[in-house]
PDB file of C-alpha atoms and ligand atoms in Angstrom:
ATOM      1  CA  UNK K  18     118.941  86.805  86.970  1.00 65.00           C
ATOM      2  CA  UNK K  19     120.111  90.282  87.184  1.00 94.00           C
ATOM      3  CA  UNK K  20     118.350  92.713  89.420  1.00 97.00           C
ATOM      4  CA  UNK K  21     117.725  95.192  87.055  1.00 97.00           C
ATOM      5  CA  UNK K  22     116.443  92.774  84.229  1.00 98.00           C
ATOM      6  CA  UNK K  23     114.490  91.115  86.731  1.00 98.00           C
ATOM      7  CA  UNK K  24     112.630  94.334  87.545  1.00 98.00           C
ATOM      8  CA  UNK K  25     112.284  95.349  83.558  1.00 98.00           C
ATOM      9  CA  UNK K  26     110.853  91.833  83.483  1.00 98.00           C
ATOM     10  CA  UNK K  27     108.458  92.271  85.997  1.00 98.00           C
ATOM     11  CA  UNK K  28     107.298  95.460  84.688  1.00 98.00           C
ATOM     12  CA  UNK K  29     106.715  94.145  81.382  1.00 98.00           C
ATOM     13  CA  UNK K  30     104.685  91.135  82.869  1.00 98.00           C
ATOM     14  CA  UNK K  31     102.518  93.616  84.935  1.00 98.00           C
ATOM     15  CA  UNK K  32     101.939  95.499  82.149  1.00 96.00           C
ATOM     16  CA  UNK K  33      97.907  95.857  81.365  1.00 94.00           C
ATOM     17  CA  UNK K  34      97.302  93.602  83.947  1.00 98.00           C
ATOM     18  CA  UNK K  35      94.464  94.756  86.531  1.00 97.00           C
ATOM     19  CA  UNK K  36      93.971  95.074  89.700  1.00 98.00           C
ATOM     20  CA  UNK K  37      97.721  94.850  90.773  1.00 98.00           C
ATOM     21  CA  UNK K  38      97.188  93.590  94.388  1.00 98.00           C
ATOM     22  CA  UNK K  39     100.362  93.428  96.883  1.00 99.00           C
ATOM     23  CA  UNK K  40     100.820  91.276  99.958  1.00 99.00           C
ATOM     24  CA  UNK K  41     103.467  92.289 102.283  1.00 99.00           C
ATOM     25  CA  UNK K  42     104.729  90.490 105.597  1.00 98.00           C
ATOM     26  CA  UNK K  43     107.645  90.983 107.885  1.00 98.00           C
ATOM     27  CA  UNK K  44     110.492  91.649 105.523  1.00 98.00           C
ATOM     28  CA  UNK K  45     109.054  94.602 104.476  1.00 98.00           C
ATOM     29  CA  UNK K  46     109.598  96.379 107.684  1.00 98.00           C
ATOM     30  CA  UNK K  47     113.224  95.036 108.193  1.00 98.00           C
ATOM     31  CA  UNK K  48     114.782  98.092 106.860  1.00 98.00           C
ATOM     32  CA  UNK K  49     112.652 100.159 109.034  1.00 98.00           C
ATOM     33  CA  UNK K  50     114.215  98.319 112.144  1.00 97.00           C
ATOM     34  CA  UNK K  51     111.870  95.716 112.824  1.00 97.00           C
ATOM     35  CA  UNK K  52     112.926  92.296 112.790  1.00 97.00           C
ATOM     36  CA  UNK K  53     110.846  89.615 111.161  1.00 98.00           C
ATOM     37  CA  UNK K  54     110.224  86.782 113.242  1.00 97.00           C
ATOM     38  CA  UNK K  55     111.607  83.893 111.055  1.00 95.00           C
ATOM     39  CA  UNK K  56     115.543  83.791 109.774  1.00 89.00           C
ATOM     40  CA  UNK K  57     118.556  85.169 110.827  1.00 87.00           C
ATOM     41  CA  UNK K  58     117.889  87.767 113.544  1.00 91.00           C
ATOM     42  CA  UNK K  59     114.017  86.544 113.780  1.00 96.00           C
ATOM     43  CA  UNK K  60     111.989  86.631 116.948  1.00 96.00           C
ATOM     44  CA  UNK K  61     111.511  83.640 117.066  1.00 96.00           C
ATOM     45  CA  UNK K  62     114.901  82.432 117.602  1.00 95.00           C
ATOM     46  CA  UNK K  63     114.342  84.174 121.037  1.00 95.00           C
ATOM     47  CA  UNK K  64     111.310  83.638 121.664  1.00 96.00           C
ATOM     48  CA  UNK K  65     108.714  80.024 121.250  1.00 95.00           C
ATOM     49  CA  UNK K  66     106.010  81.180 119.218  1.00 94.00           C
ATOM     50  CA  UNK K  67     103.906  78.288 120.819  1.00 92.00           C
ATOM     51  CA  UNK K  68     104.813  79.797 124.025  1.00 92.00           C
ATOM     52  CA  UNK K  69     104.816  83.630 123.583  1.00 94.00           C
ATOM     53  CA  UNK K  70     102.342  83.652 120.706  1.00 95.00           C
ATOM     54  CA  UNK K  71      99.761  81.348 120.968  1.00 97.00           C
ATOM     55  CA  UNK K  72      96.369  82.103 122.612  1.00 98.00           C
ATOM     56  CA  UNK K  73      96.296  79.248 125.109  1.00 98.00           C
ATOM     57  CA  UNK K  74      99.517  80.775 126.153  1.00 97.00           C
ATOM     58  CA  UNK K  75      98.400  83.939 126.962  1.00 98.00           C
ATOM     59  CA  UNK K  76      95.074  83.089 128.389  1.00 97.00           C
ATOM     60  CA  UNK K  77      97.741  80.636 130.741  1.00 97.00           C
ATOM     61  CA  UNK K  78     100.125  83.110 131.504  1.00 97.00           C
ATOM     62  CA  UNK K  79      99.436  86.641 130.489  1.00 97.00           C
ATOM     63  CA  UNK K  80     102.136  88.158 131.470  1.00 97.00           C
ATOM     64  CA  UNK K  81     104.643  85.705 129.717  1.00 96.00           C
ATOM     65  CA  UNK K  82     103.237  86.780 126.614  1.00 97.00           C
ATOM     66  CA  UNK K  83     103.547  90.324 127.593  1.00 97.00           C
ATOM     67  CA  UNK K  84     107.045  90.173 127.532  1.00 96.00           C
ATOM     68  CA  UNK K  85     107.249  89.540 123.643  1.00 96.00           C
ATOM     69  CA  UNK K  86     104.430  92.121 123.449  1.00 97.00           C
ATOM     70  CA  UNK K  87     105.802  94.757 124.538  1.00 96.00           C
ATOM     71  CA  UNK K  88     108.637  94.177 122.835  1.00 95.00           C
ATOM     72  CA  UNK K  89     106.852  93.941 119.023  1.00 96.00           C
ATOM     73  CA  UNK K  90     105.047  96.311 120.141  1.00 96.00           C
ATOM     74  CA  UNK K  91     107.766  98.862 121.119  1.00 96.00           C
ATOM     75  CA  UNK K  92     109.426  98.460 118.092  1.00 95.00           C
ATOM     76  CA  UNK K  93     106.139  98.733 115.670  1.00 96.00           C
ATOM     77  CA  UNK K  94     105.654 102.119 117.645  1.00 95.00           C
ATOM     78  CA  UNK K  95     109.166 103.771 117.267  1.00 94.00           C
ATOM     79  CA  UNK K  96     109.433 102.777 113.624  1.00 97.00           C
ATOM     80  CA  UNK K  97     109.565 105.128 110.851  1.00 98.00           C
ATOM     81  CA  UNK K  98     107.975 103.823 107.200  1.00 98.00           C
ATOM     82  CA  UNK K  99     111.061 102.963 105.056  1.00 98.00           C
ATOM     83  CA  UNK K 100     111.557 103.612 101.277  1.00 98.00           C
ATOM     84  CA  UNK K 101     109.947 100.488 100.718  1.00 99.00           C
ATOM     85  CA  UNK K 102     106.266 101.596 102.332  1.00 98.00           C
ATOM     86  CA  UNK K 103     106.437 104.881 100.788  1.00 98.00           C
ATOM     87  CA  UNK K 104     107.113 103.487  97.262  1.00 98.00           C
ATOM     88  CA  UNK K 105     104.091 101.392  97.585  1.00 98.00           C
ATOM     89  CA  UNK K 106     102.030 104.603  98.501  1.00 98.00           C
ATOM     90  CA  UNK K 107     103.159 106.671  95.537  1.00 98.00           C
ATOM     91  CA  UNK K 108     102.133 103.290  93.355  1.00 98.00           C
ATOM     92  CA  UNK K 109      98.411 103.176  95.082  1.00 98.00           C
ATOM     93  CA  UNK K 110      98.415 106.840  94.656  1.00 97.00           C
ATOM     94  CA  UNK K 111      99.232 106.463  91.195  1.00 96.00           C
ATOM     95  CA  UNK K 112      96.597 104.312  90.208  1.00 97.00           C
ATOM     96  CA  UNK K 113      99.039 101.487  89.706  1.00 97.00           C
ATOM     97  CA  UNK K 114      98.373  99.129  92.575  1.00 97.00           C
ATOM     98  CA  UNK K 115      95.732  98.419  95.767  1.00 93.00           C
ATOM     99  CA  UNK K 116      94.818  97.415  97.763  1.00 98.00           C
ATOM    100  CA  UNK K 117      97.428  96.378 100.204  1.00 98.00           C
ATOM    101  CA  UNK K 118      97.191  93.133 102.392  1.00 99.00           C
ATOM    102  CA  UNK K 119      99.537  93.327 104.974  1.00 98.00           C
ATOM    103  CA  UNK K 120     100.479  90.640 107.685  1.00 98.00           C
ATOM    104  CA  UNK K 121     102.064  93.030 109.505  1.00 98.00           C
ATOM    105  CA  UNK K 122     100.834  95.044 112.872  1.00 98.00           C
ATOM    106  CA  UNK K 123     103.029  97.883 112.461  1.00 98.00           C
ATOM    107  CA  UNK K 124     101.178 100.417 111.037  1.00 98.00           C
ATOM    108  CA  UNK K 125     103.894 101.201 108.423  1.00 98.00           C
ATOM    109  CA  UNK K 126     101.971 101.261 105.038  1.00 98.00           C
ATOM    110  CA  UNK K 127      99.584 103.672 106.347  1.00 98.00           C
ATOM    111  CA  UNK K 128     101.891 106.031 108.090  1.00 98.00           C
ATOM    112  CA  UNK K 129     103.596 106.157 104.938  1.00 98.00           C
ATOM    113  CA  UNK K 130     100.324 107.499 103.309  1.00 98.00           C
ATOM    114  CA  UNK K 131      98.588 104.049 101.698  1.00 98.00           C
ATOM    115  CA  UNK K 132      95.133 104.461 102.156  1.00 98.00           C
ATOM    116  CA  UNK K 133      93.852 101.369 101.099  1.00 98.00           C
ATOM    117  CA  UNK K 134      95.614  98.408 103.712  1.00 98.00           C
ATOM    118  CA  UNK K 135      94.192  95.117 104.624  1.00 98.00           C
ATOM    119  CA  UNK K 136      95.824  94.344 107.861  1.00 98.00           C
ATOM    120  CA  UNK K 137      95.318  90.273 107.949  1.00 98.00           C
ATOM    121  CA  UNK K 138      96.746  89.918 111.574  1.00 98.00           C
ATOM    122  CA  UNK K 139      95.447  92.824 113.235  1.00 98.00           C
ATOM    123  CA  UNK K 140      97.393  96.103 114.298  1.00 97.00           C
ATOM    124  CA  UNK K 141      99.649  96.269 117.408  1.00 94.00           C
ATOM    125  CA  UNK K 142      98.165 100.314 117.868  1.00 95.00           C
ATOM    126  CA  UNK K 143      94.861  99.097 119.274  1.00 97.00           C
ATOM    127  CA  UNK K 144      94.165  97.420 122.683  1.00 98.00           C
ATOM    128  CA  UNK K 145      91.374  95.901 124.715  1.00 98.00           C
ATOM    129  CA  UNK K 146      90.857  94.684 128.418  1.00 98.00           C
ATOM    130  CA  UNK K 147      90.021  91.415 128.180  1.00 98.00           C
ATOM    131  CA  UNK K 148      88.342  91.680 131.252  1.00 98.00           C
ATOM    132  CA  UNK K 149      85.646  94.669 130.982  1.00 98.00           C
ATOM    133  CA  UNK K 150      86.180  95.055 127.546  1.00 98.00           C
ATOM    134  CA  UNK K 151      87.549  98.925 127.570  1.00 98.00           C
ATOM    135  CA  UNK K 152      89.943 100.333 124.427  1.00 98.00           C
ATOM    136  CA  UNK K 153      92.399 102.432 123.927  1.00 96.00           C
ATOM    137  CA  UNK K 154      94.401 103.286 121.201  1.00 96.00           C
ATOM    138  CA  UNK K 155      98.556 102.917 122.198  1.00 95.00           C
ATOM    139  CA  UNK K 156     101.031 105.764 120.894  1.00 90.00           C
ATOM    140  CA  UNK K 157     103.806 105.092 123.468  1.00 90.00           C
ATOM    141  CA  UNK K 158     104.551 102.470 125.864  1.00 93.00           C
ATOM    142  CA  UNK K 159     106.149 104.500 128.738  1.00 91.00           C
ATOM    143  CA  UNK K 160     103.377 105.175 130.950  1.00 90.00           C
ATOM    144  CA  UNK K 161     101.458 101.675 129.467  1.00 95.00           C
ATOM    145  CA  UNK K 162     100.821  99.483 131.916  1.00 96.00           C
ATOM    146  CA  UNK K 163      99.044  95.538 130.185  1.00 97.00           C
ATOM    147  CA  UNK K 164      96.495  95.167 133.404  1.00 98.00           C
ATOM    148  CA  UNK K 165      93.698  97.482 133.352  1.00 98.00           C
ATOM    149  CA  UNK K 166      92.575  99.620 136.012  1.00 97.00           C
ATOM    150  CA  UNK K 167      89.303  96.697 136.861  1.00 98.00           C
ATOM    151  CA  UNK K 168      92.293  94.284 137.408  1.00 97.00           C
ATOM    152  CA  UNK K 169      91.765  92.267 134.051  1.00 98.00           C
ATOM    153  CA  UNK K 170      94.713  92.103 131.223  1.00 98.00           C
ATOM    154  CA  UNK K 171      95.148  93.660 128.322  1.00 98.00           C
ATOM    155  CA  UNK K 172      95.292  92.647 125.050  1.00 98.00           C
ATOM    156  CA  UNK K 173      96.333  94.292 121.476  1.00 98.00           C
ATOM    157  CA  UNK K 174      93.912  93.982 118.695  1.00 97.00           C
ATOM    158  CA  UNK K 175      96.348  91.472 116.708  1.00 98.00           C
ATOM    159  CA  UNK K 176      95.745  87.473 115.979  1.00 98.00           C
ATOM    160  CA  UNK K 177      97.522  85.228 117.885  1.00 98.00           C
ATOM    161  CA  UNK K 178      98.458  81.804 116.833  1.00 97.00           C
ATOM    162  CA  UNK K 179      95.085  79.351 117.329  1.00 97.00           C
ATOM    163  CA  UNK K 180      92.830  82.546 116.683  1.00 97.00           C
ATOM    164  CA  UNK K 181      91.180  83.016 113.406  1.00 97.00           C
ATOM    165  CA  UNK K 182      91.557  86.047 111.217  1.00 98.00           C
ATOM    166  CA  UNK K 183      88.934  88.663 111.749  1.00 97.00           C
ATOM    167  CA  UNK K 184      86.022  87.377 109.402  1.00 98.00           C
ATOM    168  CA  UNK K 185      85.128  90.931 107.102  1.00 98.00           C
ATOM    169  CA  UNK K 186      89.365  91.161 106.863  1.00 98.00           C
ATOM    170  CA  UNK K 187      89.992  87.733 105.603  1.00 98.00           C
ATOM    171  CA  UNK K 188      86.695  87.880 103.611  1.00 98.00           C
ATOM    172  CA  UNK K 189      87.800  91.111 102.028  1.00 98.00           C
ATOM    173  CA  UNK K 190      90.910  90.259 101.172  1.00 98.00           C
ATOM    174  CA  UNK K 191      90.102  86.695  99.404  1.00 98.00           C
ATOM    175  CA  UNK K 192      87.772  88.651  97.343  1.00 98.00           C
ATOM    176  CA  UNK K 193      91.111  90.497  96.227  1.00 98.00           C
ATOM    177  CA  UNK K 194      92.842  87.751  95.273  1.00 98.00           C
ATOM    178  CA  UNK K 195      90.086  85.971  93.332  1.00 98.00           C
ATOM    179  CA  UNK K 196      89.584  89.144  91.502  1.00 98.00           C
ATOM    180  CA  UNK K 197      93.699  90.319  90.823  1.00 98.00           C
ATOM    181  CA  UNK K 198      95.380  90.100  87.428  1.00 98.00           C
ATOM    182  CA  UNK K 199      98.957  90.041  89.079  1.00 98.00           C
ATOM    183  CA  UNK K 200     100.117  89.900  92.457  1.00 99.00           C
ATOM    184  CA  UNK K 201     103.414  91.966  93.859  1.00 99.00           C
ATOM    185  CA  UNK K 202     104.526  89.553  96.859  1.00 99.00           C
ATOM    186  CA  UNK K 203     107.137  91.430  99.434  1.00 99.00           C
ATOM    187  CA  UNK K 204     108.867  90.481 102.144  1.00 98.00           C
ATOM    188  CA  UNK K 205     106.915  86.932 103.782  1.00 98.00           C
ATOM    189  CA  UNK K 206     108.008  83.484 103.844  1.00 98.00           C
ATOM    190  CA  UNK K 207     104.517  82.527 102.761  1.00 98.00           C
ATOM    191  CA  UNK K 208     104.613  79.864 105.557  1.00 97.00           C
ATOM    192  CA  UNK K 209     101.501  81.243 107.703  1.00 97.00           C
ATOM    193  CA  UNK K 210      98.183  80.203 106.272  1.00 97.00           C
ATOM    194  CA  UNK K 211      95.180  81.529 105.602  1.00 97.00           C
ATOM    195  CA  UNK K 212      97.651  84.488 104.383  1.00 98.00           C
ATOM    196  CA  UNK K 213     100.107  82.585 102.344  1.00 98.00           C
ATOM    197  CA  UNK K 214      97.332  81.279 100.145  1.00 98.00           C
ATOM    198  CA  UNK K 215      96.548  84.929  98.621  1.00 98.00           C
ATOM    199  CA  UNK K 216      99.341  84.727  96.230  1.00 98.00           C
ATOM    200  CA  UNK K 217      98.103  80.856  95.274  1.00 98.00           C
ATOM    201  CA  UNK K 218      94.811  81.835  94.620  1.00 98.00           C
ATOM    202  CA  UNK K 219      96.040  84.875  91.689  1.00 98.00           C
ATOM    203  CA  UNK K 220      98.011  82.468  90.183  1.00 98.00           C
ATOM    204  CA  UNK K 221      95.432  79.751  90.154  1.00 98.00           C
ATOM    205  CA  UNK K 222      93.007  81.963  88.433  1.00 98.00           C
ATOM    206  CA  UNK K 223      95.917  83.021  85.971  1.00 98.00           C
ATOM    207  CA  UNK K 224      97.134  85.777  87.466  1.00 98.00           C
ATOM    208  CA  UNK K 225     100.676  86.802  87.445  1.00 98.00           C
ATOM    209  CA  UNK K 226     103.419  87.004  90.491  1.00 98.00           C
ATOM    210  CA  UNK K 227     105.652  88.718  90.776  1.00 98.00           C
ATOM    211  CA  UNK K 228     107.757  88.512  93.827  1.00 98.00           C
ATOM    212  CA  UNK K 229     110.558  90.752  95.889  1.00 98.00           C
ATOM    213  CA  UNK K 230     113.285  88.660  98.739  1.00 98.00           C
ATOM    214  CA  UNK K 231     116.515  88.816  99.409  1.00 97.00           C
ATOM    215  CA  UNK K 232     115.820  85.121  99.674  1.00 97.00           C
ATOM    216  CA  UNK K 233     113.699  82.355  98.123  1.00 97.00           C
ATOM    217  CA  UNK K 234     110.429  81.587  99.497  1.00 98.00           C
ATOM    218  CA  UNK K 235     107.708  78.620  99.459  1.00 95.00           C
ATOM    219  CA  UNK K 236     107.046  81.111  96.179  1.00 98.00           C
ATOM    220  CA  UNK K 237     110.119  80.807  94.100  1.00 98.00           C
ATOM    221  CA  UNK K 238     110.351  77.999  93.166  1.00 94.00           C
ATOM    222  CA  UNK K 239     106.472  77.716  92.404  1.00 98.00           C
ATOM    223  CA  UNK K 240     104.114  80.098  91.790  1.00 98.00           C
ATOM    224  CA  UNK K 241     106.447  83.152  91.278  1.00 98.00           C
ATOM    225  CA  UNK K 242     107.006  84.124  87.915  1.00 98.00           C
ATOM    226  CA  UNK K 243     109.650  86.924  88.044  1.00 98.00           C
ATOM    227  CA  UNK K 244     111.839  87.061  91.282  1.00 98.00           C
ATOM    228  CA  UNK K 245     113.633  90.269  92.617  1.00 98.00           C
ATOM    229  CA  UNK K 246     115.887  89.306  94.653  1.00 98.00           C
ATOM    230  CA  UNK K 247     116.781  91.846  96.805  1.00 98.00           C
ATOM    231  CA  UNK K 248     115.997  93.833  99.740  1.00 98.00           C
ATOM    232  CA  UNK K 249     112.183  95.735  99.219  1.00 98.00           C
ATOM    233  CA  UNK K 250     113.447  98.990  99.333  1.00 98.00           C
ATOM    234  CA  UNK K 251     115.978  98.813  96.333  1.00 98.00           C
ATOM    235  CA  UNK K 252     113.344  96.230  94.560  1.00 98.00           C
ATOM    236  CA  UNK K 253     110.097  98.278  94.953  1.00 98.00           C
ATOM    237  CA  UNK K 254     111.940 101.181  93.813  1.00 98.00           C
ATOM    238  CA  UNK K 255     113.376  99.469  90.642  1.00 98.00           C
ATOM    239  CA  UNK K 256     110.406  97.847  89.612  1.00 98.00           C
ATOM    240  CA  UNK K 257     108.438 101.618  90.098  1.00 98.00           C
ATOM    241  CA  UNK K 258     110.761 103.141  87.600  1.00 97.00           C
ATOM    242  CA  UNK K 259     110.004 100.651  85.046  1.00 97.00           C
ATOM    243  CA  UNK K 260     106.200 100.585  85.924  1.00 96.00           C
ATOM    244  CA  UNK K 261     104.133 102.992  83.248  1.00 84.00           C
ATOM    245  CA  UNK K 262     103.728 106.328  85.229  1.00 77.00           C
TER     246      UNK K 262
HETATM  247  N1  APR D   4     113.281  93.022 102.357  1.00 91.49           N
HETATM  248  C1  APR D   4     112.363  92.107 101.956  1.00 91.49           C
HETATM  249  N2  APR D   4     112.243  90.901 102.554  1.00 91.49           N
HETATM  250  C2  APR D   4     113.054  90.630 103.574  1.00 91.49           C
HETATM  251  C3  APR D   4     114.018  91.542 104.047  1.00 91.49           C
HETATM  252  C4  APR D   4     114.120  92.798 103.384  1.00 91.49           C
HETATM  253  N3  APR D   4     115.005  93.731 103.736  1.00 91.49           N
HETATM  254  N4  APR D   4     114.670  90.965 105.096  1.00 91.49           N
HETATM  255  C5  APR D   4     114.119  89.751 105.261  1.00 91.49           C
HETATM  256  N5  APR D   4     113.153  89.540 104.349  1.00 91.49           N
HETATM  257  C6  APR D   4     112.278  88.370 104.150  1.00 91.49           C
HETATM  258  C7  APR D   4     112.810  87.051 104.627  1.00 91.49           C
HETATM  259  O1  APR D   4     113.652  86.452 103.645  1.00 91.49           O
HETATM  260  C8  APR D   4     111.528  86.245 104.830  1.00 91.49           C
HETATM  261  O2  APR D   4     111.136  85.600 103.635  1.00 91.49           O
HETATM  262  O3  APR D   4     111.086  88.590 104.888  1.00 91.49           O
HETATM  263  C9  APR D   4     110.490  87.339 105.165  1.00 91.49           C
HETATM  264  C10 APR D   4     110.067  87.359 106.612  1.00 91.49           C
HETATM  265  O4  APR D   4     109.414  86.158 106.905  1.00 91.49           O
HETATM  266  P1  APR D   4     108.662  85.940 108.279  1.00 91.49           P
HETATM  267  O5  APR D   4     109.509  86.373 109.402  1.00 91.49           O
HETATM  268  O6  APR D   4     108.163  84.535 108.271  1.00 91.49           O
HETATM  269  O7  APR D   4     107.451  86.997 108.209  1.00 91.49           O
HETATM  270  P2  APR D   4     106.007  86.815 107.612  1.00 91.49           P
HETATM  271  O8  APR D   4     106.029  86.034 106.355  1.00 91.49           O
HETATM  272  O9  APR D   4     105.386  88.160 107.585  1.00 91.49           O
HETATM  273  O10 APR D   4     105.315  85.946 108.742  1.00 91.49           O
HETATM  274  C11 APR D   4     103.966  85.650 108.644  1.00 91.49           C
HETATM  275  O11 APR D   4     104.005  84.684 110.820  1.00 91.49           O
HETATM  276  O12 APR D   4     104.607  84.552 113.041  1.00 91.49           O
HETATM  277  C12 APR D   4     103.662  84.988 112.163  1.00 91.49           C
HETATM  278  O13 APR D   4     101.964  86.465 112.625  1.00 91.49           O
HETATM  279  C13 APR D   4     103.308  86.442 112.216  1.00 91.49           C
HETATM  280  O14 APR D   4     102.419  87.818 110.436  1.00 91.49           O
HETATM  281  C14 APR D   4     103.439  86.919 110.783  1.00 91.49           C
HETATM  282  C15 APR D   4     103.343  85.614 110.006  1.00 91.49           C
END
């Protein structure tokens, strides 16, 4: 369907439908210069997620993981919100949508202003010795060093693979779902669960979805009922000018 019919669509379907709830994941952040981690250009194409990003990996080998890290990391904390994030803050400021579960650790929707974010998978800005437990809160990696001064690693505050999702976060965020009348769904495959079963649980309970890719999903063929597909900056922005102000 045509891009621009496809957002008139959407906003048409949205219409008088409440709460509009949004789930974002990697693609969301691509135009801000972070790469997702699955598909072209992915991370893990370079890296084994069962090797880099699983727990028992990094408990094993600490400083393996650390290499992917500091990488994610690095990029999460020289990235600038894209047109994408700030369209979703103008929509939560607007009354229009919230609250925002994210998959992402960037930090993006709330440097671009959105006040109300669930972040599923924790936040790459916050990190903890694993050994005597100290914190501090990362703003630039030059002078960062992932073993603590008592000789224990570091850790960020983000779920690896084989860890479960913070209990209040997941809890919250469910309780979204169940509740939503639509659900805008940017930017994820919708292959990592408990995450990817947000957008199943609105439509179960007869909610609407309404979804934004450059490239089909698990969704699209399934649950989504209107498809943008396109990148999230030009398809947030399209569906916002056809969304009642
Ligand atoms: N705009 C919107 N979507 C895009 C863009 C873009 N410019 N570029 C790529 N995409 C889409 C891809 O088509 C893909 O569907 O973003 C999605 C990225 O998928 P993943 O890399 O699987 O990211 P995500 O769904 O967030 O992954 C979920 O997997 O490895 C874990 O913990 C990690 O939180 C992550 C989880």
């Amino acid at each position: 369907m045509d891009l621009i019919k496809a957002a008139a669509g959407a906003a048409e379907l949205l219409r008088g439908l409440s709460p509009i709830i949004v789930l974002t994941g990697a693609g969301i952040s691509v135009e801000s210069g972070i790469p997702p981690f699955r598909g072209p250009g992915g991370l893990w194409e370079r890296y084994d997620p069962d090797e880099y990003g699983h727990i028992d990996s990094f408990r094993k080998d600490p400083g393996r993981s650390w290499e992917m890290l500091i990488e994610i990391i690095g990029s999460s904390l020289s990235a600038e919100p894209n047109e994408a994030h700030l369209t979703l803050s103008r929509l939560e400021k607007r009354g229009t949508i919230g609250p925002i579960i994210t998959q992402n650790i960037d930090g993006l929707h709330q440097a671009a202003g959105a006040r109300d974010v669930i972040e599923l998978h924790g936040n790459a800005r916050d990190i903890i010795c694993t050994g005597c437990g100290g914190k501090e809160e990362l703003r630039d990696l030059r002078s960062f060093s992932p073993r603590c001064g008592c000789g224990g690693w570091k850790r960020p505050d983000i779920v690896f693979f084989g860890e479960g999702l913070p209990e209040m976060v997941l809890t919250r965020a469910l309780m979204n779902a169940e509740m939503a009348g639509a659900i805008i769904v940017v930017g994820t495959s919708g292959i990592v669960y408990p995450a990817a079963m947000i957008p199943e649980i609105v439509k179960r309970n007869g909610g609407k979805v309404v979804e934004i890719n450059p490239y089909s999903t698990m969704y699209t063929g399934s649950i989504t009922d209107v498809f943008l597909e396109s990148p999230a900056t030009e398809g947030l922005k399209l569906l916002e000018g056809y969304l009642p102000g």
